[in-house]
Coordinates of C-alpha atoms and ligand atoms in Angstrom, one line a residue:
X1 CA -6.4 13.3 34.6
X2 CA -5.8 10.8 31.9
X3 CA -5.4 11.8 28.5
X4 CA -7.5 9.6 25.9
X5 CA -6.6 9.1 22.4
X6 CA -8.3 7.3 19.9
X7 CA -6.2 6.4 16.9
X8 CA -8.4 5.7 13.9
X9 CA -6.1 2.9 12.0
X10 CA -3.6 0.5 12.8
X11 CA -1.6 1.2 10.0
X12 CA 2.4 2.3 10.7
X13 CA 1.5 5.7 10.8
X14 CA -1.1 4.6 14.2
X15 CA 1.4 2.7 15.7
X16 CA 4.1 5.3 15.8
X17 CA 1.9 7.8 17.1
X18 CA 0.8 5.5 19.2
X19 CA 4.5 4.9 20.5
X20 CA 5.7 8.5 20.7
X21 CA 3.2 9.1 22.8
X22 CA 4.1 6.5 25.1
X23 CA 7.4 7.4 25.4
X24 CA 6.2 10.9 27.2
X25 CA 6.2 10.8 30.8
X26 CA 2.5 11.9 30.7
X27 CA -0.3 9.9 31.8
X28 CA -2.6 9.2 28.6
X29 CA -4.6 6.3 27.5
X30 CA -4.4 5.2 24.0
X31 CA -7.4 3.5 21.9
X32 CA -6.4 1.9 18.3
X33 CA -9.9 2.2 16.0
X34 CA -9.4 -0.6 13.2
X35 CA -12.1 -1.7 10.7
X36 CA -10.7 -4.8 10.2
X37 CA -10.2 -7.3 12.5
X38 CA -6.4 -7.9 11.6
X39 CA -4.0 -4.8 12.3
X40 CA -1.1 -3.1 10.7
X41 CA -3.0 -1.5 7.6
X42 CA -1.0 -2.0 4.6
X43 CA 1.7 -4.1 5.9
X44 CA -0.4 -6.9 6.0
X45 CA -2.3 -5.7 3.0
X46 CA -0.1 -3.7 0.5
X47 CA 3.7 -4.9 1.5
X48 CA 4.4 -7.4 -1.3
X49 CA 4.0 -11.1 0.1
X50 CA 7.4 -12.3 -1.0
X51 CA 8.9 -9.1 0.9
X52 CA 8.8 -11.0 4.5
X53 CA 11.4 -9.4 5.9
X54 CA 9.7 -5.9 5.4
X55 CA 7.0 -6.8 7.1
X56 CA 8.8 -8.1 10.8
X57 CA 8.1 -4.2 11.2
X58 CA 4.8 -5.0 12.6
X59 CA 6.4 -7.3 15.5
X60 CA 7.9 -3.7 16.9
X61 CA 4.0 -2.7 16.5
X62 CA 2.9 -5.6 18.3
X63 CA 5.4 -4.1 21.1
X64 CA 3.5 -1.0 21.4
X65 CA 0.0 -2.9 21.2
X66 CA 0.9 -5.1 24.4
X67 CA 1.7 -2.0 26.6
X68 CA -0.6 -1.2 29.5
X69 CA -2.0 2.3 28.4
X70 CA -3.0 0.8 24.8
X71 CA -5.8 -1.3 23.6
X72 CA -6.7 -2.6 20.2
X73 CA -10.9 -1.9 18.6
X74 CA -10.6 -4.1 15.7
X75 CA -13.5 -4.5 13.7
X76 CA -14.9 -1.2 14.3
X77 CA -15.2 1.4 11.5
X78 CA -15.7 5.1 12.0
X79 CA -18.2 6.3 10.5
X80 CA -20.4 2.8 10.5
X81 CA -20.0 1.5 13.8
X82 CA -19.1 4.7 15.7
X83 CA -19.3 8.5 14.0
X84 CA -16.6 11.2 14.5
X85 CA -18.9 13.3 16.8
X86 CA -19.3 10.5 19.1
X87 CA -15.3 10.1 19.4
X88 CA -15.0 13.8 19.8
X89 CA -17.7 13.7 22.9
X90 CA -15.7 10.8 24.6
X91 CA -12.1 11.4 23.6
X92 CA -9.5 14.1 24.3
X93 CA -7.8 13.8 20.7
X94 CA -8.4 11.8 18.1
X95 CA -5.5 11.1 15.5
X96 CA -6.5 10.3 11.6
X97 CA -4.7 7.7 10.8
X98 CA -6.9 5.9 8.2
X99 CA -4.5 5.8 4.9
X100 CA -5.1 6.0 1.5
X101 CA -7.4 3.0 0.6
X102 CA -8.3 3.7 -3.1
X103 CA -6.4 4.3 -6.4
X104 CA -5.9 7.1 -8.3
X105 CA -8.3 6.3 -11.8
X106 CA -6.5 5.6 -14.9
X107 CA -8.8 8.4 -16.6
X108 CA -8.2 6.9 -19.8
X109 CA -11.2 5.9 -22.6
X110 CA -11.7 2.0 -22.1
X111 CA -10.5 2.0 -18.1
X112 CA -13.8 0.6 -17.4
X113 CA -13.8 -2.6 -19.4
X114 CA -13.5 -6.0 -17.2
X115 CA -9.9 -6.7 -16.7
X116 CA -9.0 -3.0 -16.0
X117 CA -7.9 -3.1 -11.9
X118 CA -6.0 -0.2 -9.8
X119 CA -3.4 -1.4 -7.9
X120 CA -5.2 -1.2 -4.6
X121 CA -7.5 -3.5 -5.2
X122 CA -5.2 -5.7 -7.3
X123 CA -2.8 -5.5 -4.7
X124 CA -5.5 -6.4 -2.0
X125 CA -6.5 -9.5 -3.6
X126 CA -3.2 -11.2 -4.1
X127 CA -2.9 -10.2 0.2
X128 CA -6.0 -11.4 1.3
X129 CA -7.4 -8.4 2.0
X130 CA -11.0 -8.8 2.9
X131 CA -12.1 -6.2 0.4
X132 CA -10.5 -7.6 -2.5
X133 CA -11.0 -11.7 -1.8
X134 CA -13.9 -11.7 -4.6
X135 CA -12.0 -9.5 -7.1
X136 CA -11.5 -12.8 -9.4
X137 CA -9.4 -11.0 -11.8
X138 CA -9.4 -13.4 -14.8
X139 CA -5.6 -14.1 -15.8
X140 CA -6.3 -16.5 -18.4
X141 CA -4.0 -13.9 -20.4
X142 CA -0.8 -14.3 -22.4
X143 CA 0.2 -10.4 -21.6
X144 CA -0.5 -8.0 -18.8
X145 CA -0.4 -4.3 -18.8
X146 CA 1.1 -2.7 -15.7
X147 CA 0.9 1.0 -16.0
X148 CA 3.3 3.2 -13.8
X149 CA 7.3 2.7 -13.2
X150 CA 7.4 2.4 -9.8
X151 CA 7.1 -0.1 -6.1
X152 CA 4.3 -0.8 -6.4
X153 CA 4.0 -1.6 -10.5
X154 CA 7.1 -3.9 -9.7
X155 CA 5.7 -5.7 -7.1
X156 CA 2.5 -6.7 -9.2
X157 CA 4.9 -7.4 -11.9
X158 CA 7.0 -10.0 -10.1
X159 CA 4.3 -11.5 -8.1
X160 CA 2.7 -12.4 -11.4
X161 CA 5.8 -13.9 -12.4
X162 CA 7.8 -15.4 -10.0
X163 CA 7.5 -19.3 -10.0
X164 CA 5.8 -21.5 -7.4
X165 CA 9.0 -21.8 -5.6
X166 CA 9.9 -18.4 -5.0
X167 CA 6.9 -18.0 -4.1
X168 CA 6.7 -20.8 -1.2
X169 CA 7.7 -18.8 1.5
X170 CA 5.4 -16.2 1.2
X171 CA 2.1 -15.4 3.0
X172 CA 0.0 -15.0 -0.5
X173 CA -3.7 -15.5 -0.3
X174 CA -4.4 -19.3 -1.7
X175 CA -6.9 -17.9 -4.1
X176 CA -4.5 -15.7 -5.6
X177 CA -1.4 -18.1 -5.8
X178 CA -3.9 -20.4 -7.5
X179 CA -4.8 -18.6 -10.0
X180 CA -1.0 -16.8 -10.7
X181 CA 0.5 -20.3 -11.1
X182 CA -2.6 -21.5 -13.3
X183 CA -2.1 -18.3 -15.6
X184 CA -0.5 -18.8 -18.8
X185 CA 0.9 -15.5 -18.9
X186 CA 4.3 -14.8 -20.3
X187 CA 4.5 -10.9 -21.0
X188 CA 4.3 -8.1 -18.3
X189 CA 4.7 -5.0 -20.1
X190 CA 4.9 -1.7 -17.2
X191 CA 4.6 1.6 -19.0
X192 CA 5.9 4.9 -17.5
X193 CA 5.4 8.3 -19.0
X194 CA 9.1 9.4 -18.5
X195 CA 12.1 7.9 -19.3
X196 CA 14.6 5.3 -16.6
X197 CA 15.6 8.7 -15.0
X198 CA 12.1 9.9 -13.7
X199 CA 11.3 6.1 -12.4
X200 CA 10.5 5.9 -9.1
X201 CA 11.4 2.6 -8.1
X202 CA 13.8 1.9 -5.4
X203 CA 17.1 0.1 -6.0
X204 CA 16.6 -2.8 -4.6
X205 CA 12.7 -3.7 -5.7
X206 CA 14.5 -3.1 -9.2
X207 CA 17.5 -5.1 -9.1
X208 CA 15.6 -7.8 -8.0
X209 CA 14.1 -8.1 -11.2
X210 CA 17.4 -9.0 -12.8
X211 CA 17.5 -12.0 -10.4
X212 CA 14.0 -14.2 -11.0
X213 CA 14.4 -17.7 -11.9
X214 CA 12.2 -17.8 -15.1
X215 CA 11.6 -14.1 -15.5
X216 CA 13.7 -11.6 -18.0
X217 CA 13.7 -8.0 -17.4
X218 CA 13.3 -6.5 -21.1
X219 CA 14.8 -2.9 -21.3
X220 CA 15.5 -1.0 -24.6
X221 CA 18.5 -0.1 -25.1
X222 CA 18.5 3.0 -27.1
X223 CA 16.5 4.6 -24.1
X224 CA 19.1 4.3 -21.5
X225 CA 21.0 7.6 -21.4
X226 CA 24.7 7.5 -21.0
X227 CA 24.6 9.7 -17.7
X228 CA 22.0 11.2 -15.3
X229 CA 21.3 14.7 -16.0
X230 CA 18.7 17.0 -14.5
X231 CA 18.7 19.2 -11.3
X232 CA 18.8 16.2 -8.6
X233 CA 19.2 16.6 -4.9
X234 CA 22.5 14.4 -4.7
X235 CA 20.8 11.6 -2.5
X236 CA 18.1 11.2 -5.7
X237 CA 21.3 11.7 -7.8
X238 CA 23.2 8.5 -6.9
X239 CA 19.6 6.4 -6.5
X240 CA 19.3 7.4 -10.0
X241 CA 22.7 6.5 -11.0
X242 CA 22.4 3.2 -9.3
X243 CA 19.2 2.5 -11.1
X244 CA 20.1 3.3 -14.8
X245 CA 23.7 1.0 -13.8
X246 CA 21.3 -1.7 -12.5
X247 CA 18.8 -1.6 -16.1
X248 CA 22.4 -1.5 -18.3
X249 CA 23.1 -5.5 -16.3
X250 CA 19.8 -6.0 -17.8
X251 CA 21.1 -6.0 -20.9
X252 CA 23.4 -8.8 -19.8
X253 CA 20.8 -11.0 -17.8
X254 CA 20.9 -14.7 -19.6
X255 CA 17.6 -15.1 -21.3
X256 CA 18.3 -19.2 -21.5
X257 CA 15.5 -20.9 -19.6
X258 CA 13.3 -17.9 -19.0
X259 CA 9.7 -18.6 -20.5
X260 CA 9.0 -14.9 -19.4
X261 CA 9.4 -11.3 -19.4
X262 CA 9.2 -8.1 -17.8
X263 CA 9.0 -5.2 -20.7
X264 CA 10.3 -2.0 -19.2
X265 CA 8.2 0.6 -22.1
X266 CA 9.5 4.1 -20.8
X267 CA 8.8 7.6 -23.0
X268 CA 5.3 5.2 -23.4
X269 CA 1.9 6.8 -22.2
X270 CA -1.4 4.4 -22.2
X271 CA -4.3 6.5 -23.9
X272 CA -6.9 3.9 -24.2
X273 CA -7.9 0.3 -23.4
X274 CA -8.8 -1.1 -26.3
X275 CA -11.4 -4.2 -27.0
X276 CA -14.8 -4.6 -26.8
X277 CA -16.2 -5.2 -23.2
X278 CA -13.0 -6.9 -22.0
X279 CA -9.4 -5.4 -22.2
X280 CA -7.9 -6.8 -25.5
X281 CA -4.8 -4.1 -25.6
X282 CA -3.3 -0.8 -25.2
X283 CA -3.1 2.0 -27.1
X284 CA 0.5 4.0 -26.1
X285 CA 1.4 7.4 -27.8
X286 CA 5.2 7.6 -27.3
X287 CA 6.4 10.8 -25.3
X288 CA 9.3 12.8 -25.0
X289 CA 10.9 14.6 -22.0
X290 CA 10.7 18.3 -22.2
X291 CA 11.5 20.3 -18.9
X292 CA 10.8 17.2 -16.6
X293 CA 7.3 16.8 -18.4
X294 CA 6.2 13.6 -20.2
X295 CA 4.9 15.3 -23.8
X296 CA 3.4 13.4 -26.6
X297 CA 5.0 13.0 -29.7
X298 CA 1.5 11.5 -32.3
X299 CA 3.1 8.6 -32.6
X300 CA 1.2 5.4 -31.3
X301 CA 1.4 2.1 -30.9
X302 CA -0.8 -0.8 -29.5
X303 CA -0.2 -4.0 -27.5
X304 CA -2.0 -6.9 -27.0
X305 CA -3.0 -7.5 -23.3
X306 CA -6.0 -9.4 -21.2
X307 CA -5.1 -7.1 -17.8
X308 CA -4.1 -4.0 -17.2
X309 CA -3.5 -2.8 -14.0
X310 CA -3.2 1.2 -13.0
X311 CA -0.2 1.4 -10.4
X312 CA -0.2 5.1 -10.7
X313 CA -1.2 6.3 -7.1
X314 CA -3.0 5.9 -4.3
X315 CA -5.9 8.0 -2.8
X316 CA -7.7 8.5 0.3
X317 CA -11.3 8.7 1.2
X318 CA -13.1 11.2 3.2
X319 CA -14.1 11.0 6.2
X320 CA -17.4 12.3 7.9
X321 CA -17.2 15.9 8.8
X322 CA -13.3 16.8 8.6
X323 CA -12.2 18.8 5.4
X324 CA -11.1 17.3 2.7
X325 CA -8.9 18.7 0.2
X326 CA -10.0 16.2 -3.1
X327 CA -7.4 17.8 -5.4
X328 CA -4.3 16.1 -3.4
X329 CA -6.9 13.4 -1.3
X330 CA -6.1 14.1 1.3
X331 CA -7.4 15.9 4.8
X332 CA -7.3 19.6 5.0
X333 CA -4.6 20.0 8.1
X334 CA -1.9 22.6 9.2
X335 CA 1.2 20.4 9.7
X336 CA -1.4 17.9 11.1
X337 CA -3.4 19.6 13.1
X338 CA -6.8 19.3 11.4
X339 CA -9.1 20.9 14.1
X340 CA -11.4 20.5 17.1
X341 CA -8.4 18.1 18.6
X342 CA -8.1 16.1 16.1
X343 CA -5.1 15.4 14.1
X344 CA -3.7 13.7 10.8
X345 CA -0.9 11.4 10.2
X346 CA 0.7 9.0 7.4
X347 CA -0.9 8.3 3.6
X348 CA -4.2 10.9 5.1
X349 CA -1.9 14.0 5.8
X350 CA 0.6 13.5 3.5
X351 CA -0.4 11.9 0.4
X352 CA 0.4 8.2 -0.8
X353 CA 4.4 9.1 -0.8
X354 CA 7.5 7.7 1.0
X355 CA 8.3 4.0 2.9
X356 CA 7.3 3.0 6.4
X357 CA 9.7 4.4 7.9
X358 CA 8.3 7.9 6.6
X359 CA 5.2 8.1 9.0
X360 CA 7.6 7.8 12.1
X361 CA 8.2 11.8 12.1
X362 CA 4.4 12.2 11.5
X363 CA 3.4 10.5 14.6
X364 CA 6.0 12.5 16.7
X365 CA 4.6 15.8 15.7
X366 CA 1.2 14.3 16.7
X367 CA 2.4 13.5 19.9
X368 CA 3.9 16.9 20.7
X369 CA 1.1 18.7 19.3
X370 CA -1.4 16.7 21.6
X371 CA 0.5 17.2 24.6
X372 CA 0.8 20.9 23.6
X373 CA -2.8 21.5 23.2
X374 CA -4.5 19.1 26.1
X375 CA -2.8 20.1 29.2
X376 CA -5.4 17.3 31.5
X377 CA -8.0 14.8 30.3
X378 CA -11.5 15.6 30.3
X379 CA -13.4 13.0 28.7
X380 CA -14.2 9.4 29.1
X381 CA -12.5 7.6 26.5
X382 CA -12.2 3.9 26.6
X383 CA -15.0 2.5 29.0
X384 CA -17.6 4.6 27.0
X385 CA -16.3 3.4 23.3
X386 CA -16.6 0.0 24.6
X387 CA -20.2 0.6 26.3
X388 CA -21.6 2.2 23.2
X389 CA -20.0 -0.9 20.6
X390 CA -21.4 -3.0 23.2
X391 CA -24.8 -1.9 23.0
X392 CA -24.3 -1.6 19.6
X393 CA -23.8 -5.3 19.5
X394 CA -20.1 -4.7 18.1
X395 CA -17.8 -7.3 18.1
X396 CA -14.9 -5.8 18.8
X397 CA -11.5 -7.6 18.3
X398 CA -9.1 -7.1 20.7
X399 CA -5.1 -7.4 20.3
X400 CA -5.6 -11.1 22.3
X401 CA -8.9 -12.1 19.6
X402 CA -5.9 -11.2 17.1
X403 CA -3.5 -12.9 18.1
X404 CA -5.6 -16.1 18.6
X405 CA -6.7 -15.5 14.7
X406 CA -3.0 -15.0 13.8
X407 CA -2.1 -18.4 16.0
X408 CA -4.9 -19.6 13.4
X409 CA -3.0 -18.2 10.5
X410 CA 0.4 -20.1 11.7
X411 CA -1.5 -23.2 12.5
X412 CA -2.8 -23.5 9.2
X413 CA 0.3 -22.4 7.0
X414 CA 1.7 -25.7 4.6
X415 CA 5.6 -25.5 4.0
X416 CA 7.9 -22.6 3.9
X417 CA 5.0 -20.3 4.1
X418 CA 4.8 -18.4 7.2
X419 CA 0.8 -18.2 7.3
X420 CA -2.0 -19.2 5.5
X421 CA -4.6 -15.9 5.8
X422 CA -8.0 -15.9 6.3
X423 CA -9.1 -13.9 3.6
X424 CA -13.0 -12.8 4.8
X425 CA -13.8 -11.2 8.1
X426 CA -16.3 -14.4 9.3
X427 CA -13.7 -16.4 8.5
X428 CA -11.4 -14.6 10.7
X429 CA -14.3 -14.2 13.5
X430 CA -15.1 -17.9 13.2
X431 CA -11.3 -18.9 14.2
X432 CA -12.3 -17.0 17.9
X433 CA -15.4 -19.4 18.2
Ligands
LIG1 C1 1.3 -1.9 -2.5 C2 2.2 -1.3 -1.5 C3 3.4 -1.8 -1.1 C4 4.3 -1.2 -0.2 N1 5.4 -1.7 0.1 C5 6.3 -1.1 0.9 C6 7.5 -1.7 1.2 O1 7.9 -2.8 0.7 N2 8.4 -1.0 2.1 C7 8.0 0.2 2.6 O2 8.8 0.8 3.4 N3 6.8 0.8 2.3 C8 5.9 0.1 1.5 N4 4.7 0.7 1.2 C9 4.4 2.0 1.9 C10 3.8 1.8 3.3 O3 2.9 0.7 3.3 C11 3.0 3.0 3.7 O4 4.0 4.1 3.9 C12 2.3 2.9 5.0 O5 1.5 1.7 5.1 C13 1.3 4.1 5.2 O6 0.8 4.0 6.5 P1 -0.6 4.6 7.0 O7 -0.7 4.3 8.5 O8 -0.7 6.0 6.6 O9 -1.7 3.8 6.2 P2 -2.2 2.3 6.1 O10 -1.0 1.4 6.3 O11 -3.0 2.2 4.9 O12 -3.1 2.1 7.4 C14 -4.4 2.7 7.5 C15 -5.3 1.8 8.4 O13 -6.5 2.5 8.7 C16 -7.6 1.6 8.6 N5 -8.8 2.4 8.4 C17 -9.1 3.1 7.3 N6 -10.3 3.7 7.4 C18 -10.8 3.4 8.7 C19 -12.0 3.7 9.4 N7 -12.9 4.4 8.9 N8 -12.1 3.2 10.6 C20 -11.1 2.4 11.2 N9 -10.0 2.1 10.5 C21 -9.8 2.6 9.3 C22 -7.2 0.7 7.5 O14 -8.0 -0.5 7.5 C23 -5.7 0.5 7.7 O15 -5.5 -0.6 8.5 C24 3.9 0.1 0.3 C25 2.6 0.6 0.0 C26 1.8 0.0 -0.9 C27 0.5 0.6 -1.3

């Protein structure tokens, strides 16, 4: 008998589970659970817009979608349109493969005041993520504070900076390419505990910094060591070494013509948002590195700043009756195998950690696991999800409904850009009318 799968998310981590199972010779079904209409989690929604090329993934993904034994629920959330005990009665196994939607708080006194975002959400709104289109973050500012020294604090850093025509070709929401090339900002200062060792970024997200048209990348100096020292495994070694060579041709980048900059503030930890109800600055205590740890030295110093935003994690959400484990966020598993045939994979199992290509192993060890526990199929699977969302009065979005909204998308882009997105979920039903 048939095996049925539901996959809760259509994020990389779904699609390759969804692809190693396929490539067994045994006969399953597979059922992709998305709650938006649009698919492919965060490379529509977190890959930076200017980083194109990164996401073409999703055409591979668009592969797997199109294959006989697979069809696409968009639209449909668990847990509001259909519960986890209802997908265990009807399905065989059930793969998590929801992500890790929210940020870690900043934690810090003053992270509530208006103009205080996390990354998630900062990084929705700029990619037309339904969630995020009425975030209206105000960047009437001269000076932005981007807290964390990695990806994803680059990305915000050189969205908010690149000019209107390296930004042409990209697939930015219209609301937020409005209001970055209306902002009068000049200063992006990113602040990271540790020193230019301990960063996180990747080498090429950094070195891109050194090449914007009317940006500077600001490092100091004195706070570039001369080597890399600390116990590294040697692939981390020479990523290291590439990144401190790639901030010392900083120092070299001509500043003539560039109207703004990108501060790199390392050994710099944010310990409150200061202003009244709106951010006005930063209060920083300067740190030292002792044994890998970011310790503070009582010395402090403030900047001026009308935004901060926290790029210092990301963080999943429960989900209705499967363990959680809230000190790392995410679900309680053993190697993915969370219980009652149901399995984890991606940003849910392992924490927010590690490129796209990371959640390819996860979904092969789903696979295997699946076809190790369920010998034959026993439940219903796809005829009864659909009969329940359609009593339910559901509209489900089907890979076809998608790709008539992303025809939409391409219709209504204007020059280089390769879509204009609809940016609210009756917007995006309204292109199927
Ligand atoms: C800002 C940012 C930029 C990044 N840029 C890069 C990059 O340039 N290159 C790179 O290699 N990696 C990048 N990454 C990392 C990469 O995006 C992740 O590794 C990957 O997306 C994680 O996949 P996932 O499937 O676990 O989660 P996600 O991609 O988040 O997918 C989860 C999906 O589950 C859906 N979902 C959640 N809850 C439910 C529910 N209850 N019911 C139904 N569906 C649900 C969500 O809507 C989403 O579509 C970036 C990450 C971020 C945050």
């Amino acid at each position: 008998m048939t095996i049925n799968v539901a996959i809760i998310g259509s994020g990389p981590s779904g699609f390759y589970t969804a692809d190693s199972l396929l490539k067994s010779d045994r006969d399953v079904q597979i059922d992709i659970i998305e709650r938006l209409p649009t698919p492919f989690g965060l490379i529509r929604g977190g890959v930076a817009p200017d980083h194109q090329t990164t996401k073409k993934v999703a055409k591979a993904y668009e592969k797997t979608a199109l294959k006989d034994a697979v069809a696409y629920f968009g639209n449909v959330e668990v847990g509001k349109d259909v519960t986890m005990d209802e997908l265990r009665d009807i399905y065989d196994a059930i793969v998590l493969a929801v992500g890790a939607p929210t940020d870690r708080k900043l934690g810090i006194p003053g992270a509530d005041k208006v103009g205080v975002f996390g990354s998630a959400d900062f990084v929705g709104w700029y990619n037309g993520h339904p969630d995020f289109t009425d975030l209206n973050p105000d960047l009437n500012v001269g000076a932005v504070a981007v807290v964390g020294v990695g990806n994803v604090a680059i990305d915000v850093s050189r969205v908010l900076v690149k000019t209107p025509a390296e930004m042409a070709a990209t697939d930015i929401a219209d609301h937020a390419a409005q209001a970055v090339q209306a902002s009068p900002v000049t200063d992006i200062y990113l602040f990271g505990r540790r020193g230019p060792i301990e960063a996180k970024f990747t080498n090429v997200e950094l070195r891109e910094m050194g090449k914007l048209e009317n940006c500077m990348p600001i490092v100091h100096p004195d706070q570039l060591p001369d080597e890399v020292t600390g116990d590294w495994s040697d692939r981390d070694q020479r990523l290291k070494e590439r990144n401190l060579a790639t901030m010392r041709e900083f120092l070299d980048v001509d500043p003539t013509g560039k109207g703004k900059n990108v501060h790199f503030e390392f050994f710099a930890n944010p310990v409150e948002v200061l202003g009244s109800d709106r951010v006005e600055g930063l209060r920083v205590e300067r740190t030292k590195v002792d044994g890998g740890r970011a310790v503070g030295t009582g010395e402090f110093f403030n900047i001026e700043c009308g935004l901060v935003v926290a790029a210092i994690g990301y963080y999943s959400i429960p989900i209705e009756d499967v363990p959680f484990d809230s000190d790392n966020g995410i679900v309680v598993h053993q190697d993915g195998r969370v219980g009652d045939g149901v399995y984890a994979v991606g940003w849910i199992k392992r924490g927010p950690t590690g490129v796209i290509g990371t959640n390819k192993p996860d979904g092969d060890t789903a696979a295997k696991q699946i076809f190790d526990d369920v010998s034959s199929g026993e439940k219903a699977g796809r005829d009864a999800l659909a009969a329940m969302l359609g009593e339910r009065g559901v509209r489900v979005v089907n890979y076809a409904d998608w790709q008539k909204i992303e025809a939409a998308e391409f219709a209504a882009a204007s020059g280089d850009a390769p879509r204009r997105k609809f940016v609210t979920v009756p917007e995006m039903l309204a292109a199927l009318e």
